[in-house]
Coordinates of C-alpha atoms (C1' of nucleotides) in Angstrom, one line a residue:
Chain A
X1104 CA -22.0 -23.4 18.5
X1105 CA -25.0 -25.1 19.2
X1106 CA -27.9 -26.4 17.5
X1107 CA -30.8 -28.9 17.9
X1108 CA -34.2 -28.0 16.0
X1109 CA -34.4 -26.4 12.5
X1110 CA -38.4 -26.6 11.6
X1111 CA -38.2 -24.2 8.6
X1112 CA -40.8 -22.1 9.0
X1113 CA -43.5 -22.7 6.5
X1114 CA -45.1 -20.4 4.1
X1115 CA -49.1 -20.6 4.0
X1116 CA -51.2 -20.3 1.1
X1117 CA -53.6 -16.8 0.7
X1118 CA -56.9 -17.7 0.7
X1119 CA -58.5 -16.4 -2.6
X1120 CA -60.8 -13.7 -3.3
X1121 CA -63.1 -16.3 -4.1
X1122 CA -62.7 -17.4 -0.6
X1123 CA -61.5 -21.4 -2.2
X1124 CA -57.6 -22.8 -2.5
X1125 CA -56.8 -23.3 -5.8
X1126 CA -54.6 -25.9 -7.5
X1127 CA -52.3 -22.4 -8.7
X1128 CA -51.8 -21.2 -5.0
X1129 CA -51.1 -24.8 -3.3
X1130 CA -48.3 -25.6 -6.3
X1131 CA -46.4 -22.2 -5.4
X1132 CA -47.0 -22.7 -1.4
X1133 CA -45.4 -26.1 -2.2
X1134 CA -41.8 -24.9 -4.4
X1135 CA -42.0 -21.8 -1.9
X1136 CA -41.5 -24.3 1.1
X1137 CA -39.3 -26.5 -1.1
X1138 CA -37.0 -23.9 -1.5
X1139 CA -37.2 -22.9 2.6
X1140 CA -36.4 -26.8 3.1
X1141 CA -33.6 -27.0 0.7
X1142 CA -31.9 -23.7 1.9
X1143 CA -31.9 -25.1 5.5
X1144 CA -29.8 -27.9 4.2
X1145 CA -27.9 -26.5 0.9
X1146 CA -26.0 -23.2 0.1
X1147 CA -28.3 -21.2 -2.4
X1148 CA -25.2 -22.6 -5.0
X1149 CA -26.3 -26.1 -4.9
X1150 CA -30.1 -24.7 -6.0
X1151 CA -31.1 -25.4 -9.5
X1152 CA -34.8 -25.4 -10.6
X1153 CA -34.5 -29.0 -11.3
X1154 CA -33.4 -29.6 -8.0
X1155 CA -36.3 -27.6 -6.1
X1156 CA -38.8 -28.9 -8.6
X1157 CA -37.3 -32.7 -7.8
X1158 CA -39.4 -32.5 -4.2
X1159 CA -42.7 -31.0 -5.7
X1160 CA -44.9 -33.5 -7.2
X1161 CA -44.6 -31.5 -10.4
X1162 CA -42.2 -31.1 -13.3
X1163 CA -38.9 -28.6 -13.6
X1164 CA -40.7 -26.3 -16.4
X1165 CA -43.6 -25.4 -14.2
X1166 CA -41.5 -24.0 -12.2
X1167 CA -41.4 -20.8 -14.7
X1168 CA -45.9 -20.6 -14.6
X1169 CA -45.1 -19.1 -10.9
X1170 CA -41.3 -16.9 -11.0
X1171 CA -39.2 -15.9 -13.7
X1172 CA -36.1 -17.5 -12.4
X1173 CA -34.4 -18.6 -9.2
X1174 CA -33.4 -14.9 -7.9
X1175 CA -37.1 -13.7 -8.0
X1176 CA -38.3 -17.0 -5.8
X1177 CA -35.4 -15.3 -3.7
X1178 CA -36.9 -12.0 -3.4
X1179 CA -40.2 -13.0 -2.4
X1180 CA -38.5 -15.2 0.5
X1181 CA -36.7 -11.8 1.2
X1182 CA -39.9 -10.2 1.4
X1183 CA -41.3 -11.5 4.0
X1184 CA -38.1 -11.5 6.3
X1185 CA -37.8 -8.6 5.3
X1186 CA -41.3 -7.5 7.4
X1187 CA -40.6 -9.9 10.2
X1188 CA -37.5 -7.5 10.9
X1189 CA -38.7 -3.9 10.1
X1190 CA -42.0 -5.4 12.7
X1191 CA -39.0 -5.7 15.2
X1192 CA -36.8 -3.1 15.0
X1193 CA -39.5 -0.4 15.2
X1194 CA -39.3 0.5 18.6
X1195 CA -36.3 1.9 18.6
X1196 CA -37.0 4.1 15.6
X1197 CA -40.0 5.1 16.4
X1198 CA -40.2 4.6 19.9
X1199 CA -40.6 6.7 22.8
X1200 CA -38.7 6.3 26.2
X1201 CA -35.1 5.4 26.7
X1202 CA -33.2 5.0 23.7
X1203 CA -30.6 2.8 25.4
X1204 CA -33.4 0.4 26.0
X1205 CA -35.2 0.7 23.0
X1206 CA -32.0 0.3 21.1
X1207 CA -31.4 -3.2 23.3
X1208 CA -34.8 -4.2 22.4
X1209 CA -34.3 -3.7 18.7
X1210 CA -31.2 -5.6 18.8
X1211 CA -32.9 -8.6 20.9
X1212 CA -35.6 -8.5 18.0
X1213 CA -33.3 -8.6 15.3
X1214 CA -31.3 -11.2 16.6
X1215 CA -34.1 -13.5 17.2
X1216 CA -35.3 -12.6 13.5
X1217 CA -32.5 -13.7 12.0
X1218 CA -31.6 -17.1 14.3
X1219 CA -35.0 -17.9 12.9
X1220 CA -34.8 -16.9 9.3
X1221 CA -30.5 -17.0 9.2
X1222 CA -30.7 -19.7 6.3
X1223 CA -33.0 -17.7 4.1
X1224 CA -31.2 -14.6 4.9
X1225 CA -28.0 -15.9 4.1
X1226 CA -29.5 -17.9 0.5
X1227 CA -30.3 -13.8 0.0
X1228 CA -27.0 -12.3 0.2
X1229 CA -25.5 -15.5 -1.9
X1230 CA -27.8 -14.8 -4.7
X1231 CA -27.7 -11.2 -4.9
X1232 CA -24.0 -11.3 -6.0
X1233 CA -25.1 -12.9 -9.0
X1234 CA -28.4 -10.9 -9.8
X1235 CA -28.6 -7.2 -10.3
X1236 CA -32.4 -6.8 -9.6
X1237 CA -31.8 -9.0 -6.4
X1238 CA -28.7 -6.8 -5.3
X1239 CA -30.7 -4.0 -5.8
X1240 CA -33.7 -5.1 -3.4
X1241 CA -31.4 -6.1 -0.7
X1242 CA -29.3 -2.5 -1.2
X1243 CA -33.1 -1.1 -0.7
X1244 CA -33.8 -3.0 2.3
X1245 CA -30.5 -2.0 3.8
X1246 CA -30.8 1.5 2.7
X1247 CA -34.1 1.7 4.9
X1248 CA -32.5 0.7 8.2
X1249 CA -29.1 3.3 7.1
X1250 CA -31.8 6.2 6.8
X1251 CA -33.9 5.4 10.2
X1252 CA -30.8 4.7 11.8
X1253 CA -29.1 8.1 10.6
X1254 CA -31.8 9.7 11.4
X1255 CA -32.1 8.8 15.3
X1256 CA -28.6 9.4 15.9
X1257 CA -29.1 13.0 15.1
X1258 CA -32.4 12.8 16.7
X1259 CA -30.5 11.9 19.9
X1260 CA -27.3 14.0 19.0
X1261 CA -29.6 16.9 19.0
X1262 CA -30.8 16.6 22.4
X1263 CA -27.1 15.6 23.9
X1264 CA -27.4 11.7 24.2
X1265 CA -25.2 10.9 21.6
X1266 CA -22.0 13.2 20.9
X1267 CA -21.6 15.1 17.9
X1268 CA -20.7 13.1 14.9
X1269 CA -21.1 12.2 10.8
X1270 CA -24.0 10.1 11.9
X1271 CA -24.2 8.1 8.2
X1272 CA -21.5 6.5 7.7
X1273 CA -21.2 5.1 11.5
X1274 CA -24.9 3.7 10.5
X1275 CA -24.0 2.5 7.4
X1276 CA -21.1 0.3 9.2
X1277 CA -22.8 -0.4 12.2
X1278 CA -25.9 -1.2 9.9
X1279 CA -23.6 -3.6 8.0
X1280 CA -21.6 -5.2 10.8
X1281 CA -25.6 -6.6 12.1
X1282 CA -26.5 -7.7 8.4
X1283 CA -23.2 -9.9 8.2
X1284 CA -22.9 -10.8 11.9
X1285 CA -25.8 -12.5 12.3
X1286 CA -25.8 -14.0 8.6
X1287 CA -22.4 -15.3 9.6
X1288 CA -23.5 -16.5 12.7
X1289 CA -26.9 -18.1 11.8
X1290 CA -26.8 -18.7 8.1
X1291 CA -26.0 -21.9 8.4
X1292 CA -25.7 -24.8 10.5
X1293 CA -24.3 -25.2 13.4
X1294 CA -25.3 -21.5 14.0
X1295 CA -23.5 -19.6 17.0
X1296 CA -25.4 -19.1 20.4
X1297 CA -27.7 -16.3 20.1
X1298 CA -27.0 -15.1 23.5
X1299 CA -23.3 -14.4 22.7
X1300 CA -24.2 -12.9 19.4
X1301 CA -26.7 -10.5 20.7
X1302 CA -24.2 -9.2 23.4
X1303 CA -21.5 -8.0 21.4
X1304 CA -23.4 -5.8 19.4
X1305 CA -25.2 -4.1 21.9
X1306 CA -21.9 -3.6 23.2
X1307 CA -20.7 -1.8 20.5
X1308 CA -24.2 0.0 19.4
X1309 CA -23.8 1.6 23.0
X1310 CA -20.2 2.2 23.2
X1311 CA -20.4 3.9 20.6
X1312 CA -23.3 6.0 20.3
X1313 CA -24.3 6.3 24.0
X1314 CA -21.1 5.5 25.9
X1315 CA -20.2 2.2 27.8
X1316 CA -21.2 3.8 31.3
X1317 CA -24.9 2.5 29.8
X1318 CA -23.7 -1.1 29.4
X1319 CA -24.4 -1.7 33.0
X1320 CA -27.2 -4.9 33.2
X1321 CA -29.9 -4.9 31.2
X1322 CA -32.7 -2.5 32.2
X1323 CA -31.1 -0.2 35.3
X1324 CA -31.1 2.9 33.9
X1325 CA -34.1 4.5 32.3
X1326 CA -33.5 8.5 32.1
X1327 CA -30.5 10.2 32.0
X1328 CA -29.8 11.8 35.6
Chain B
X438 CA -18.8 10.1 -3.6
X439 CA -15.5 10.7 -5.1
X440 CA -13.5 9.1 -7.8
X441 CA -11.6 10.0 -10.3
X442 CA -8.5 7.9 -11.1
X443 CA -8.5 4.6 -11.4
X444 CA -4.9 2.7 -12.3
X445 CA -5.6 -0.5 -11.6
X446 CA -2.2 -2.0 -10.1
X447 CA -1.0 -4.7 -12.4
X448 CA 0.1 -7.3 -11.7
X449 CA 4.0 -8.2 -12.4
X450 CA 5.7 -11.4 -13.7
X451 CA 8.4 -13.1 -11.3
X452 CA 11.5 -13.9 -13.1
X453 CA 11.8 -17.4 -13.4
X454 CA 14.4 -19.6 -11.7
X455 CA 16.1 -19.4 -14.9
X456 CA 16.6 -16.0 -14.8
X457 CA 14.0 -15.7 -17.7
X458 CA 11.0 -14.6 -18.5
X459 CA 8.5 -17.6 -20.6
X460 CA 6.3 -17.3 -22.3
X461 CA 3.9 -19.0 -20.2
X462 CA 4.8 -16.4 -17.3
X463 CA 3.5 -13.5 -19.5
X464 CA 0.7 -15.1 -20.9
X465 CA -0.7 -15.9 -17.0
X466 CA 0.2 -12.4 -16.1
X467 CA -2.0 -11.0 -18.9
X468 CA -4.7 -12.9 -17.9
X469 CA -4.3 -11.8 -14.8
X470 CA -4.4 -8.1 -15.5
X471 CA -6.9 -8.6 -18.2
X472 CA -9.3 -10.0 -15.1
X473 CA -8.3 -7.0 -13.2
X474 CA -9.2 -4.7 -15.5
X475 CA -12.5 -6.2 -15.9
X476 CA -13.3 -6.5 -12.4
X477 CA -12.3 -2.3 -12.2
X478 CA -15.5 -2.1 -14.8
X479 CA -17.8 -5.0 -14.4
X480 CA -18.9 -7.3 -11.2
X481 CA -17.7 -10.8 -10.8
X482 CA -21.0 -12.0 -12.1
X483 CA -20.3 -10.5 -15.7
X484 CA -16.8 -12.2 -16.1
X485 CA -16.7 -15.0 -18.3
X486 CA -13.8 -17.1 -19.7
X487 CA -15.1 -16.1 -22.9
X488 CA -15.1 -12.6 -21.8
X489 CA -12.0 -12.6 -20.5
X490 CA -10.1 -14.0 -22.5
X491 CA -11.4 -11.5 -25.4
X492 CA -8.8 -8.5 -24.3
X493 CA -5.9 -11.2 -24.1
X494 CA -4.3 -11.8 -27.7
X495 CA -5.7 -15.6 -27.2
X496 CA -8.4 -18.0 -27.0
X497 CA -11.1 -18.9 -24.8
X498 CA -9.1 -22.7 -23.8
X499 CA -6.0 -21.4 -23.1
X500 CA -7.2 -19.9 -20.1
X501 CA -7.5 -23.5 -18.7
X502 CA -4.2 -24.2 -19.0
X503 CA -3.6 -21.2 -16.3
X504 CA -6.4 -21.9 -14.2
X505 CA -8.5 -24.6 -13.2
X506 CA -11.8 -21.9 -13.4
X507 CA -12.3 -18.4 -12.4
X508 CA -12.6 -18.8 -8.6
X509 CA -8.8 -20.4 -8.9
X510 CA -8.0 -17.4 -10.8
X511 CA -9.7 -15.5 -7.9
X512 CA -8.0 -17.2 -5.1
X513 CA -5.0 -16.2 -6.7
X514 CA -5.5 -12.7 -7.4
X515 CA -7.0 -12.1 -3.1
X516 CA -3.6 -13.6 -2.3
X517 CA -2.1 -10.1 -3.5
X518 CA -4.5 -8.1 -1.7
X519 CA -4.4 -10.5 1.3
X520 CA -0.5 -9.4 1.7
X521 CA -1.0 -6.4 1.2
X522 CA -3.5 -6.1 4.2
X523 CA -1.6 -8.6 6.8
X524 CA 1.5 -6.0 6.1
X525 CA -0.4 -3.2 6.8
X526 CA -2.3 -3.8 9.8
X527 CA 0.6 -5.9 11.2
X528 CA 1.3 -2.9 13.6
X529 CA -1.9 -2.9 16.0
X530 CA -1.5 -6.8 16.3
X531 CA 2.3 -7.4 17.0
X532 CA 3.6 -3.5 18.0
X533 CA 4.5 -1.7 21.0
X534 CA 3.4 1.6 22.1
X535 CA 0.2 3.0 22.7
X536 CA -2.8 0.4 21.1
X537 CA -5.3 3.7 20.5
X538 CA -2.2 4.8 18.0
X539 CA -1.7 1.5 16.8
X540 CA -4.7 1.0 16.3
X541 CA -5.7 4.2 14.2
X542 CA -2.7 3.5 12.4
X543 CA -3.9 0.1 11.1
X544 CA -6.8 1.2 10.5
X545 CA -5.8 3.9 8.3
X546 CA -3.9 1.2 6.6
X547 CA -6.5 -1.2 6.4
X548 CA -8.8 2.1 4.4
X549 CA -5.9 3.2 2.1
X550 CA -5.2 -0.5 0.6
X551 CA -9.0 -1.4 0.9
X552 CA -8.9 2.1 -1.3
X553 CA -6.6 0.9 -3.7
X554 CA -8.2 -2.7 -4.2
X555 CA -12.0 -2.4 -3.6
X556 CA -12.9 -4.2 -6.8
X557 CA -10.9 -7.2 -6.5
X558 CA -12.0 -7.5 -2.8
X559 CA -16.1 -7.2 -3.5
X560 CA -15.3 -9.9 -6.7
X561 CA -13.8 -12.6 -4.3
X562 CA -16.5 -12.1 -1.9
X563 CA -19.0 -12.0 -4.6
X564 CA -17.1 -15.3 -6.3
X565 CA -16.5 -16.9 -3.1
X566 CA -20.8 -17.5 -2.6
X567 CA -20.4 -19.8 -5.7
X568 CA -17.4 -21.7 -4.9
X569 CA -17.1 -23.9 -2.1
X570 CA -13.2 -23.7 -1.9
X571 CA -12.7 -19.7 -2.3
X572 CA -15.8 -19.4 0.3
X573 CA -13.0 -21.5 2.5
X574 CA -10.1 -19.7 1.6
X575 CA -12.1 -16.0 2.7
X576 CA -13.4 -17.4 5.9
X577 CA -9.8 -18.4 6.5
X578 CA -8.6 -15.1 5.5
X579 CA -11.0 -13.7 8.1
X580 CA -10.4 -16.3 11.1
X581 CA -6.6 -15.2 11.2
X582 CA -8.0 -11.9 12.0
X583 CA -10.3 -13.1 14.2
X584 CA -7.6 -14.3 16.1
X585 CA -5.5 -11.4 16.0
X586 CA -7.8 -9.2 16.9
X587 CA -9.4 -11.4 19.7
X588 CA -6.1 -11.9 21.0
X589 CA -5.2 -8.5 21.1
X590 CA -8.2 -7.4 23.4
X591 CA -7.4 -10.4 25.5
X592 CA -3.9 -8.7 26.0
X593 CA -5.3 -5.4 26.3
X594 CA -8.4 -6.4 28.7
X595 CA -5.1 -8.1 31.2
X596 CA -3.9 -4.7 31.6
X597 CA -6.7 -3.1 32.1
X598 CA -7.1 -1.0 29.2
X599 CA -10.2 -2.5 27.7
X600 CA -13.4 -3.5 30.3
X601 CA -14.1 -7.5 30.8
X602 CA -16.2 -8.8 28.3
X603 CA -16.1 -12.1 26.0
X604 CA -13.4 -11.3 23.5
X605 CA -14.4 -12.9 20.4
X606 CA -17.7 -12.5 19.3
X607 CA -17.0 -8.4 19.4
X608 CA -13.5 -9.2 17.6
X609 CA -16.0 -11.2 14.9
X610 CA -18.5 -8.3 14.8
X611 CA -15.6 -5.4 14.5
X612 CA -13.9 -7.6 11.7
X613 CA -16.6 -8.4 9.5
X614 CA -17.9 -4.5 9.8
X615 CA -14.3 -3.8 8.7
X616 CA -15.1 -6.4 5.7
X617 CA -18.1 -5.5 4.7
X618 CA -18.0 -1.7 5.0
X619 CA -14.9 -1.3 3.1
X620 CA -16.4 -3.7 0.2
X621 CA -19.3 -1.3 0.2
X622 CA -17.4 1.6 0.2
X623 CA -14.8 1.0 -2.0
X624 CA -15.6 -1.9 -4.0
X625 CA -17.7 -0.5 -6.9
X626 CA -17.3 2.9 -8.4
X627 CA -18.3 5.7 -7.4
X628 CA -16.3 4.9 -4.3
X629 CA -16.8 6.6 -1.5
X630 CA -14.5 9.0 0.4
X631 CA -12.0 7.3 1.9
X632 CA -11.6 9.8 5.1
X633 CA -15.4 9.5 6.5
X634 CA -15.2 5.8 6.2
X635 CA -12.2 5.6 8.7
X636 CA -13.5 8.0 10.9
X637 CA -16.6 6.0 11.4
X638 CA -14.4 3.3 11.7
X639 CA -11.9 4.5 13.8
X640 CA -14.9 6.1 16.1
X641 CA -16.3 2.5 16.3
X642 CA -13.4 0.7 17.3
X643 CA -12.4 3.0 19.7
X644 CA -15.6 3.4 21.7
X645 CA -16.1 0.6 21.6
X646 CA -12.3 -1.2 23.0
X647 CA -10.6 1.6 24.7
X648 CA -13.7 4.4 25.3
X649 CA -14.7 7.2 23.7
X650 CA -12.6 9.8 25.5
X651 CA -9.7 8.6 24.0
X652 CA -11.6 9.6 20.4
X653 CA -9.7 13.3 20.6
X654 CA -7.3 14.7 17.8
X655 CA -5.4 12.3 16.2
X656 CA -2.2 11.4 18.4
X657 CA -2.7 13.7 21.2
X658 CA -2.6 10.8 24.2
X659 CA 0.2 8.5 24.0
X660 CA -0.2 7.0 27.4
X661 CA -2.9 6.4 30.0
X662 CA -2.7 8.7 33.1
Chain C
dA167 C1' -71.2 -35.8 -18.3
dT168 C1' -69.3 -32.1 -20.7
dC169 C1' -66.7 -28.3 -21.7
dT170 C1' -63.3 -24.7 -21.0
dA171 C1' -59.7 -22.4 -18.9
dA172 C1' -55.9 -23.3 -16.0
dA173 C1' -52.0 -26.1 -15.1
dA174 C1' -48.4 -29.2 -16.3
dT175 C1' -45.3 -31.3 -19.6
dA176 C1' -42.0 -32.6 -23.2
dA177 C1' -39.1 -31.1 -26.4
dC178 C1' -36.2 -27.5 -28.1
dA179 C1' -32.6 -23.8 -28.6
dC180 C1' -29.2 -21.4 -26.3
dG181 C1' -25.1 -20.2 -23.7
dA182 C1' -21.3 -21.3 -20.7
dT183 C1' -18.2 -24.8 -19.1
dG184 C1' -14.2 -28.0 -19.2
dT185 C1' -11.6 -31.5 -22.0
dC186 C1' -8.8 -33.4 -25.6
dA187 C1' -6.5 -34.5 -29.8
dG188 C1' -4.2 -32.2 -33.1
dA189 C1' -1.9 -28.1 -34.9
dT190 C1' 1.2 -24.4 -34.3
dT191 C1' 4.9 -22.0 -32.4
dC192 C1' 8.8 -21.5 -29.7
dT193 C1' 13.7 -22.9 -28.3
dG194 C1' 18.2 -24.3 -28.2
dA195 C1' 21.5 -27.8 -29.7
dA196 C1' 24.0 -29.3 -33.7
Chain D
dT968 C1' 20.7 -22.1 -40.3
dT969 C1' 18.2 -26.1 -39.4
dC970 C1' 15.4 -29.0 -37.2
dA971 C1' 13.6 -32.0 -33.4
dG972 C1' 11.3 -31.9 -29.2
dA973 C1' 8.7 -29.4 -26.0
dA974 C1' 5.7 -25.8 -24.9
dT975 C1' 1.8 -23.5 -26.1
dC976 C1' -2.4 -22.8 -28.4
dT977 C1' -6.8 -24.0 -30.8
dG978 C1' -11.1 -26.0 -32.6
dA979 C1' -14.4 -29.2 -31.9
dC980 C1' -17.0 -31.8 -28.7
dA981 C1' -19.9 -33.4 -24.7
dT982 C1' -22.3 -31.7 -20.8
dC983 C1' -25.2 -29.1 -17.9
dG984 C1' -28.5 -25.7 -16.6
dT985 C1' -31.6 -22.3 -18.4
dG986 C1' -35.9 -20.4 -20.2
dT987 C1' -39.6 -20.8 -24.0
dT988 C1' -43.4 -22.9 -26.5
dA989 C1' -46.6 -26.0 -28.5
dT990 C1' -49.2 -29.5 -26.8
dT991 C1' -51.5 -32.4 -23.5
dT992 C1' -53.7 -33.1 -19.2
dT993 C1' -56.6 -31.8 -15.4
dA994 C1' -59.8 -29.3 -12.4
dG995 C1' -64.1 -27.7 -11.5
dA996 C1' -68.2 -25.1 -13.0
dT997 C1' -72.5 -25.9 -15.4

DNA sequence: ATCTAAAATAACACGATGTCAGATTCTGAA
DNA sequence: TTCAGAATCTGACATCGTGTTATTTTAGAT
């Protein structure tokens, strides 16, 4: 367990079409941040609109001129983790070269990703157990990684690197063991050591699909002799 | 997907010390079933005391005379299922013999009650994000396995049988993909089938503590050569 | 400086919670 | 069988958070 600095990563305000700030865009930077802020400190449980609103300048009601309730302020925070991660797991779904590297690069990504955004992450899961439309956007999201990663198992199962198996349903857990791993381990202060994190599930991504002969230090290997 | 039956176990009264049965035991015991029942046809997030208390013959305050709220009632009913798993997945941790059988075995164990009680374990994870002290009481639930399974590779990695690496965060990782993947899979109808879920499982585990080769037909290697 | 549309607010109705005093229903002793 | 005390249940209330709306305030273009 260790942990030292927490600056919340801020959200920044879209310039307009009309090229100017408005007063509309800086009020919803402003509870977008508030919320970051209070989810680095409080579970999503302690979150009321009157408690976000309390460290805006402005009242609880306006709250509802920029999201319909609490869970859709969620899903917008989800949103743009949500491209932070897919931006860092692509090489391994997409890439060319090694897969046993790629796959180690993916999972350095991802693990970086979430000891960044672990609060926010964590406020995500929380609050879709209590909102359908929520639940359903995070099922999407994780639906998206199940499907690429499905589909480079048998990619690689076709061409011998990975043994013959029902590829889906080890994605789906393996898939689900990195969602809750790293929401567990950096969803909330004092967050685990990334270092350790990271290396028990690339132990067990290759063990499993690649075999440990690969787990050999870090880069050695790069075809298959 | 699969599902067809769905008798949700009930839940019994224990004879008093008197010998009898009160009143006040069957009136708590139909609550209990009552939120059982619900939680086989609704998620957490639906249940009210108002709602719950509708299928009971009585009224919405009695129920605090039972319960301090519904997470209480929650905590109590995971304590069944909670049993029911330490029993069954007691053999990998404590018994002799080969740990690739004992470990399939538990496993298998581990899927068939997970089977049985999917609903009641995705409504006390879905509870336990809104209540501090359930949130406590499932981490805890979890940390015993941590340590059971952490100290089992320890034993296992002194004799050689699994490679040198830092026991717990993998014993974290494997646990809460157990978790997670059986709420998933089970924990909302349609449920999925039971057999591809432990065979990813079972694949995972194995490759990943013991190595692959050891993945063959069920019980065919009972000792290392 | 004025005017208008955008933004913020105050006040309201609603729904769920948890409590409590009083009513009702059991129970078993006479 | 009766009835007193205890156990159980209920209705009514106070509280809190939500989401809406009618109205006021403010920004910024002309």
């Amino acid at each position: 367990m260790s942990d030292s600095e927490q600056l919340s990563s801020r959200i920044h305000v879209n310039p307009q079409p009309s090229g100017k700030i408005g007063k509309s865009e800086r009020t919803r930077a402003a509870i977008l941040n508030a919320a970051v802020d209070f989810l680095w400190t409080h579970p999503f449980r302690d979150m009321t609109v009157n408690s976000l609103m309390a460290s805006t300048g402005v009242g609880r009601s306006a709250f509802y001129q920029y999201f319909k309730d609490l869970h859709e302020l969620m899903e917008i925070l989800l949103d743009t983790v949500k491209g932070e991660i897919m931006a860092v797991t692509g090489p391994w779904f997409t890439g060319v070269g090694d897969p046993v590297v790629l796959l180690r690069e993916s999972l350095d990504g991802l693990v970086e990703v979430c000891y960044q955004q672990g609060p926010i992450l964590r406020a995500t899961t929380d609050a879709a157990t209590t909102d359908e439309r929520l639940e359903k956007a995070w099922a999407q999201f994780i639906k998206r990684f199940n499907d690429g990663v499905t589909t480079r198992i048998e990619a690689d199962q076709a061409q011998g690197l990975i043994p013959d198996f029902d590829a889906r349903p080890v994605a789906i857990a393996l898939n689900l063991m990195d969602a809750y791993t790293l929401i567990e381990a950096f969803g909330r202060r004092p967050r685990s050591k990334p270092e350790q994190v990271r290396e028990a599930l690339v132990r067990i991504w290759i063990s499993t699909l690649y075999g440990s002969e690969w787990l050999g230090n870090e880069s050695s290997n790069l075809v298959r002799t």
